[in-house]
Amino acid sequence: MKKILLVFGTRPEAIKMCPLVIELKQRENFDVVVCVSGQHKEMLQEVLNVFGVTPNYNLAIMKENQDLFDITINILGRIRMILSQEKPDIVLVHGDTTTAFATALACFYMKIPIGHVEAGLRTYDMDAPYPEEMNRQFISLVAKYNFVPTERARQNLLSEKKNPASIFVTGNTVIDAMKTTIEKQYFNPVLEWVGENRLILLTAHRRENIGNPMQNIFRAIKRITVENPNVRVIYPIHMNPTVRKICSEILKDNSQVKIIEPLNVVDFHNMMAQSYLIVTDSGGIQEEAPALGKPVIVCRDTTERPEGVEAGTLLLAGTKEESIYCAINKLLHDEKEYVKMSHAVNPYGDGHACRKIADVLEG
Ligand code: UD1
Ligand code: UDP
C-alpha cells in the first residue's frame, strides 16, 4: 500500500486536484491523505463542496491581505508535523502557487519524493507571473515525477535537462473536471439580466496586475460598456480586498456591469459556456475556454499557455487600457475575427489525466 499525500490550498488547485483525489481513492493500492493549506478559505471550500472532498488536515493559514512571507512561513511551520506524522511515500502538489512551493520545499528538506501535477509551464520571466514562475521552476528542481499537460511542457523540462524518465504527458486534470461540471441545460437567474445582450465574463486577480494594470482592465471594460449598449458584463469578483477596492473605484454604479461574489466552479464553467467572450488574467481559464470554443482576451504580457494562443482561442492583449479595449472592440464588431477565435479546440488532453497519473503512481 502506497501512502499518497495531496497538498493544495487555492481554488484553481482544488478544481484540478479534487478529480485526482477521487481517482486515487477508487484504487485499492493507495492510502490517500488530503491536506489543504487553507491559503484560500471560502473559495477553496466551494470547490471541496462541489467535488465532495473532505480534507484530513486543514492548515487554515489564510488571513486578510496575506503576503508571500505569511503564506510561506505559515505553511512551512505547520506542514512539518503532518509530514513527520503521516510519513507519505509521495506528496503530490499542483502547479505554481505558494502552497505548492512551500510544500515542495518542506518535502525537499525531509527527503520525501514529490510528484508535480501540471508541471513544465513556463514564461521564463520571473516577474510574470509573479511569484508563480519562480514557484514552478523551483518545484521542477526537486520533483521526482513531473506530470505535464502537453508535449510543449515536456519539451520545456527536457530543455532544462530534467530526466526524461521522470516526465509523463497526461493532459490537464481540468479537462477531467469539466466532464463533470458542464451541463446541457443550464440556467442561472443572472442570465435573465443579460437577456439578449452579449455577455462578457470578466475575472482579474494576478498579483503583478494589482495597481495600474488592473485599473487599465477595468477602464477598458468601462469604455466598452459606454460605447456598446448591447453588452453586459458579469464579474464574479475575487475575494482579495485590494482587487475589490480597485474595481469599485472604476466599475461601481455601471448599470451594464454586474459584480457578483465568486461563482462555484459548476456555475462558472457553465457561465463561460453561455458567454460571448471572456476577459481575464487567470491561468486556468485559458485552459478551459478553448475546450468551450470561447474567445479569451488575456490581460497579461506573457502566457505559459501558448497552446491556446496557437489554437487561436486566446489573444494576448497586454495590460494597457488601449490594447485591451481594442481587442474586445474587435471581437464585438468583426464577425470574421470572432468566428476565427471561437472554434472549440482542446490542447489540454482527453479528460483522462487523472487515470494516467494514477497509473504511473501505481506502476
Ligand atoms: C493565489 C495564488 C495564485 C493563483 C490564485 C488563484 C500565490 C502566491 N498566488 O493568488 O497563483 O492564481 O491564488 O485564485 O500562491 N481571500 C479571501 N477568501 C478566499 C481567498 C482569498 O478572503 O477564499 C482574500 C484574502 O484576503 C487573501 C487575498 O484574498 O489574503 C489574496 O489571496 P492569496 O492566495 O494571497 O492571493 P491570490 O491572488 O488569490
Ligand atoms: N473560477 C470559479 N469561479 C469564479 C471564477 C473562476 O470557479 O468565480 C474557476 C475557473 O473556472 C478556473 C479557476 O477558477 O478553473 C481559475 O482560478 P483563478 O483565476 O482564481 O486562478 P488561476 O487559474 O489564475 O491560478
Coordinates of N, CA and C in Angstrom, one line a residue, residues 129-261:
P129 N 4.3 35.2 -14.6 CA 3.5 35.7 -13.4 C 4.4 35.6 -12.1
Y130 N 4.1 36.5 -11.2 CA 4.9 36.7 -10.0 C 4.1 36.4 -8.8
P131 N 4.5 35.5 -7.9 CA 5.8 34.7 -7.9 C 5.7 33.4 -8.6
E132 N 4.7 33.1 -9.4 CA 4.4 31.8 -9.8 C 5.5 31.1 -10.7
E133 N 6.2 32.0 -11.5 CA 7.2 31.4 -12.3 C 8.4 30.8 -11.5
M134 N 8.7 31.5 -10.4 CA 9.8 31.0 -9.5 C 9.2 29.7 -8.8
N135 N 8.0 29.8 -8.4 CA 7.5 28.6 -7.7 C 7.6 27.4 -8.5
R136 N 7.1 27.5 -9.8 CA 7.1 26.2 -10.6 C 8.5 25.8 -11.0
Q137 N 9.4 26.8 -11.2 CA 10.7 26.3 -11.6 C 11.4 25.7 -10.4
F138 N 11.1 26.2 -9.2 CA 11.7 25.5 -8.0 C 11.2 24.1 -7.9
I139 N 9.8 23.9 -8.0 CA 9.3 22.6 -7.9 C 9.9 21.6 -8.9
S140 N 10.1 22.1 -10.1 CA 10.7 21.2 -11.1 C 12.1 20.8 -10.7
L141 N 12.8 21.6 -9.9 CA 14.2 21.3 -9.5 C 14.1 20.0 -8.6
V142 N 13.1 19.9 -7.8 CA 13.1 18.9 -6.7 C 12.1 17.7 -7.0
A143 N 11.2 17.9 -8.0 CA 10.2 16.8 -8.2 C 10.8 15.5 -8.8
K144 N 10.2 14.4 -8.3 CA 10.6 13.1 -8.8 C 9.8 12.7 -10.0
Y145 N 8.5 13.0 -9.9 CA 7.6 12.8 -11.0 C 7.1 14.1 -11.6
N146 N 7.1 14.3 -12.9 CA 6.6 15.5 -13.5 C 5.4 15.1 -14.4
F147 N 4.2 15.5 -14.0 CA 3.0 15.2 -14.8 C 2.7 16.4 -15.6
V148 N 3.1 16.4 -16.9 CA 2.9 17.6 -17.8 C 1.7 17.5 -18.6
P149 N 1.0 18.7 -18.8 CA -0.3 18.6 -19.6 C -0.1 18.4 -21.1
T150 N 1.0 18.9 -21.6 CA 1.2 18.9 -23.1 C 2.7 18.6 -23.4
E151 N 2.8 18.3 -24.7 CA 4.1 18.0 -25.2 C 5.1 19.2 -25.1
R152 N 4.5 20.3 -25.3 CA 5.4 21.5 -25.1 C 5.9 21.7 -23.7
A153 N 5.1 21.4 -22.7 CA 5.6 21.4 -21.3 C 6.7 20.4 -21.1
R154 N 6.5 19.2 -21.8 CA 7.6 18.2 -21.7 C 8.9 18.8 -22.3
Q155 N 8.8 19.4 -23.4 CA 10.0 20.0 -24.1 C 10.6 21.0 -23.2
N156 N 9.8 21.8 -22.5 CA 10.4 22.8 -21.5 C 11.3 22.1 -20.5
L157 N 10.8 21.0 -20.0 CA 11.5 20.3 -18.9 C 12.8 19.7 -19.5
L158 N 12.6 19.1 -20.7 CA 13.8 18.5 -21.3 C 14.9 19.5 -21.6
S159 N 14.5 20.7 -22.0 CA 15.5 21.8 -22.3 C 16.2 22.2 -21.0
E160 N 15.5 21.9 -19.9 CA 16.2 22.2 -18.6 C 16.9 21.0 -18.0
K161 N 17.1 20.0 -18.9 CA 17.9 18.8 -18.6 C 17.3 18.0 -17.5
K162 N 16.0 18.0 -17.4 CA 15.3 17.1 -16.5 C 15.4 15.7 -17.0
N163 N 15.4 14.7 -16.1 CA 15.4 13.3 -16.5 C 14.2 12.9 -17.4
P164 N 14.3 12.5 -18.6 CA 13.2 12.2 -19.4 C 12.3 11.2 -18.8
A165 N 12.9 10.2 -18.0 CA 12.1 9.2 -17.4 C 11.2 9.7 -16.3
S166 N 11.4 10.9 -15.9 CA 10.6 11.5 -14.8 C 9.4 12.3 -15.3
I167 N 9.3 12.4 -16.7 CA 8.2 13.2 -17.3 C 7.1 12.4 -17.9
F168 N 5.9 12.7 -17.6 CA 4.8 11.9 -18.2 C 3.7 12.9 -18.7
V169 N 3.4 12.8 -20.0 CA 2.4 13.7 -20.6 C 1.0 13.1 -20.3
T170 N 0.2 13.8 -19.6 CA -1.0 13.3 -19.1 C -2.3 14.1 -19.6
G171 N -2.0 15.3 -20.1 CA -3.2 16.2 -20.3 C -3.4 16.9 -19.0
N172 N -4.3 17.9 -19.0 CA -4.6 18.7 -17.8 C -5.8 18.1 -17.1
T173 N -5.7 18.0 -15.8 CA -6.8 17.4 -15.0 C -8.1 18.3 -15.0
V174 N -7.9 19.6 -15.5 CA -9.1 20.4 -15.5 C -10.1 19.9 -16.6
I175 N -9.5 19.3 -17.6 CA -10.4 18.7 -18.6 C -11.2 17.5 -18.0
D176 N -10.6 16.8 -17.1 CA -11.3 15.7 -16.4 C -12.5 16.4 -15.6
A177 N -12.1 17.5 -14.9 CA -13.1 18.2 -14.1 C -14.3 18.7 -14.9
M178 N -14.0 19.2 -16.1 CA -15.0 19.8 -16.9 C -16.0 18.7 -17.4
K179 N -15.6 17.5 -17.4 CA -16.5 16.4 -17.8 C -17.7 16.3 -16.8
T180 N -17.4 16.8 -15.6 CA -18.5 16.6 -14.6 C -19.2 18.0 -14.3
T181 N -18.7 19.1 -14.8 CA -19.3 20.4 -14.5 C -20.2 20.9 -15.5
I182 N -19.9 20.7 -16.8 CA -20.7 21.3 -17.8 C -22.1 20.6 -18.0
E183 N -23.1 21.5 -17.9 CA -24.5 20.9 -18.0 C -25.1 21.3 -19.4
K184 N -25.9 20.4 -20.0 CA -26.5 20.7 -21.3 C -27.5 21.8 -21.1
Q185 N -28.4 21.7 -20.1 CA -29.4 22.7 -19.9 C -29.1 23.5 -18.6
Y186 N -28.4 24.6 -18.8 CA -28.0 25.4 -17.6 C -28.8 26.7 -17.5
F187 N -29.2 26.9 -16.3 CA -29.9 28.2 -16.0 C -29.4 28.9 -14.8
N188 N -29.2 30.2 -14.9 CA -28.8 30.9 -13.7 C -29.6 32.2 -13.7
P189 N -30.2 32.7 -12.6 CA -31.1 33.9 -12.7 C -30.3 35.1 -13.2
V190 N -29.0 35.2 -13.0 CA -28.3 36.3 -13.5 C -28.3 36.4 -15.0
L191 N -28.5 35.3 -15.7 CA -28.6 35.3 -17.2 C -29.9 36.0 -17.7
E192 N -30.9 36.1 -16.8 CA -32.1 36.9 -17.2 C -31.8 38.3 -17.3
W193 N -30.9 38.8 -16.5 CA -30.4 40.2 -16.5 C -29.7 40.5 -17.9
V194 N -28.9 39.4 -18.3 CA -28.2 39.6 -19.6 C -29.2 39.6 -20.8
G195 N -30.2 38.8 -20.7 CA -31.2 38.8 -21.8 C -30.6 38.5 -23.1
E196 N -31.0 39.3 -24.1 CA -30.5 39.0 -25.5 C -29.1 39.8 -25.8
N197 N -28.6 40.4 -24.7 CA -27.4 41.2 -24.9 C -26.2 40.3 -25.0
R198 N -25.1 40.8 -25.4 CA -23.8 40.0 -25.4 C -23.2 40.0 -24.0
L199 N -22.8 38.8 -23.6 CA -22.3 38.6 -22.2 C -20.7 38.6 -22.3
I200 N -20.1 39.5 -21.6 CA -18.7 39.4 -21.4 C -18.5 38.9 -19.9
L201 N -17.7 37.8 -19.8 CA -17.4 37.3 -18.4 C -16.0 37.8 -18.1
L202 N -15.9 38.4 -16.9 CA -14.7 39.1 -16.5 C -14.1 38.5 -15.3
T203 N -12.8 38.2 -15.2 CA -12.1 37.9 -13.9 C -10.8 38.6 -13.9
A204 N -10.3 39.0 -12.7 CA -8.9 39.6 -12.6 C -8.4 39.4 -11.2
H205 N -7.2 38.9 -11.1 CA -6.7 38.8 -9.7 C -5.2 38.8 -9.6
R206 N -4.4 38.7 -10.7 CA -3.0 38.5 -10.6 C -2.3 39.5 -9.8
R207 N -1.3 39.0 -8.9 CA -0.6 39.9 -8.1 C 0.1 41.0 -8.9
E208 N 0.8 40.6 -10.0 CA 1.6 41.6 -10.8 C 0.6 42.6 -11.5
N209 N -0.7 42.3 -11.6 CA -1.6 43.2 -12.2 C -2.2 44.2 -11.2
I210 N -2.0 44.0 -9.9 CA -2.6 44.9 -8.9 C -2.0 46.2 -9.0
G211 N -2.8 47.3 -9.1 CA -2.3 48.6 -9.4 C -2.7 49.1 -10.8
N212 N -1.8 49.7 -11.5 CA -2.2 50.3 -12.8 C -2.7 49.3 -13.8
P213 N -2.1 48.1 -14.0 CA -2.6 47.2 -15.0 C -4.1 46.8 -14.7
M214 N -4.4 46.6 -13.4 CA -5.8 46.2 -13.1 C -6.8 47.4 -13.4
Q215 N -6.3 48.6 -13.1 CA -7.1 49.7 -13.4 C -7.4 49.8 -14.9
N216 N -6.3 49.5 -15.6 CA -6.5 49.5 -17.1 C -7.5 48.5 -17.6
I217 N -7.5 47.3 -17.0 CA -8.5 46.3 -17.4 C -9.9 46.9 -17.2
F218 N -10.2 47.4 -16.0 CA -11.5 47.9 -15.6 C -11.9 49.2 -16.4
R219 N -10.9 50.0 -16.7 CA -11.2 51.2 -17.6 C -11.6 50.8 -19.0
A220 N -10.9 49.8 -19.5 CA -11.2 49.3 -20.9 C -12.6 48.7 -20.9
I221 N -13.0 48.0 -19.8 CA -14.4 47.5 -19.7 C -15.4 48.6 -19.7
K222 N -15.1 49.6 -18.9 CA -16.0 50.8 -18.8 C -16.2 51.4 -20.1
R223 N -15.1 51.6 -20.9 CA -15.3 52.2 -22.2 C -16.1 51.4 -23.1
I224 N -15.9 50.1 -23.1 CA -16.7 49.2 -23.9 C -18.2 49.3 -23.6
T225 N -18.5 49.3 -22.3 CA -19.9 49.4 -21.9 C -20.5 50.7 -22.4
V226 N -19.8 51.8 -22.3 CA -20.3 53.1 -22.7 C -20.6 53.1 -24.2
E227 N -19.7 52.5 -25.0 CA -19.9 52.5 -26.4 C -20.8 51.4 -27.0
N228 N -21.1 50.4 -26.1 CA -21.9 49.3 -26.7 C -23.0 49.0 -25.7
P229 N -24.2 49.6 -26.0 CA -25.3 49.4 -25.0 C -25.8 48.0 -25.0
N230 N -25.4 47.2 -26.0 CA -25.9 45.8 -26.0 C -24.9 44.8 -25.4
V231 N -24.0 45.3 -24.6 CA -23.1 44.5 -23.8 C -23.4 44.5 -22.4
R232 N -23.4 43.3 -21.8 CA -23.5 43.1 -20.3 C -22.2 42.4 -19.8
V233 N -21.7 42.9 -18.7 CA -20.5 42.2 -18.1 C -20.9 41.6 -16.8
I234 N -20.5 40.4 -16.6 CA -20.6 39.7 -15.3 C -19.2 39.5 -14.7
Y235 N -19.0 40.0 -13.5 CA -17.7 39.9 -12.9 C -17.8 39.2 -11.6
P236 N -17.6 37.9 -11.5 CA -17.5 37.3 -10.2 C -16.2 37.6 -9.6
I237 N -16.2 38.5 -8.7 CA -15.0 39.2 -8.2 C -14.2 38.4 -7.2
H238 N -12.9 38.4 -7.3 CA -12.0 37.7 -6.4 C -12.2 38.3 -5.0
M239 N -11.9 37.5 -4.0 CA -12.2 38.0 -2.6 C -11.0 38.9 -2.1
N240 N -10.0 39.0 -2.8 CA -8.9 39.9 -2.4 C -9.4 41.3 -2.2
P241 N -9.3 41.9 -1.0 CA -9.9 43.2 -0.8 C -9.2 44.3 -1.6
T242 N -8.0 44.2 -2.0 CA -7.4 45.2 -2.9 C -8.0 45.2 -4.3
V243 N -8.3 44.0 -4.8 CA -8.9 43.9 -6.1 C -10.3 44.5 -6.0
R244 N -11.0 44.3 -4.9 CA -12.3 44.8 -4.7 C -12.3 46.4 -4.7
K245 N -11.3 46.9 -4.1 CA -11.2 48.4 -4.0 C -10.9 49.0 -5.3
I246 N -10.0 48.4 -6.1 CA -9.7 49.0 -7.4 C -10.9 48.9 -8.3
C247 N -11.6 47.8 -8.2 CA -12.8 47.6 -9.1 C -13.9 48.6 -8.7
S248 N -14.1 48.8 -7.4 CA -15.3 49.6 -7.1 C -15.0 51.1 -7.5
E249 N -13.7 51.5 -7.5 CA -13.4 52.8 -7.9 C -13.8 53.1 -9.4
I250 N -13.7 52.1 -10.2 CA -13.9 52.3 -11.6 C -15.3 51.7 -12.1
L251 N -15.7 50.6 -11.6 CA -16.9 50.0 -12.2 C -18.2 50.1 -11.4
K252 N -18.1 50.6 -10.2 CA -19.3 50.7 -9.4 C -20.3 51.6 -10.0
D253 N -21.6 51.3 -9.9 CA -22.7 52.1 -10.4 C -22.7 52.0 -12.0
N254 N -22.1 51.0 -12.6 CA -22.2 50.9 -14.0 C -23.4 49.9 -14.2
S255 N -24.4 50.4 -14.9 CA -25.6 49.6 -15.0 C -25.4 48.4 -15.9
Q256 N -24.4 48.4 -16.7 CA -24.1 47.2 -17.6 C -23.2 46.2 -17.0
V257 N -22.7 46.5 -15.8 CA -21.7 45.6 -15.2 C -22.4 45.0 -13.9
K258 N -22.4 43.7 -13.8 CA -22.9 43.1 -12.5 C -21.7 42.5 -11.8
I259 N -21.4 43.0 -10.6 CA -20.3 42.5 -9.8 C -20.9 41.5 -8.8
I260 N -20.5 40.3 -8.9 CA -21.1 39.3 -8.0 C -20.0 38.5 -7.2
E261 N -20.4 37.8 -6.2 CA -19.4 37.0 -5.4 C -18.9 35.9 -6.3

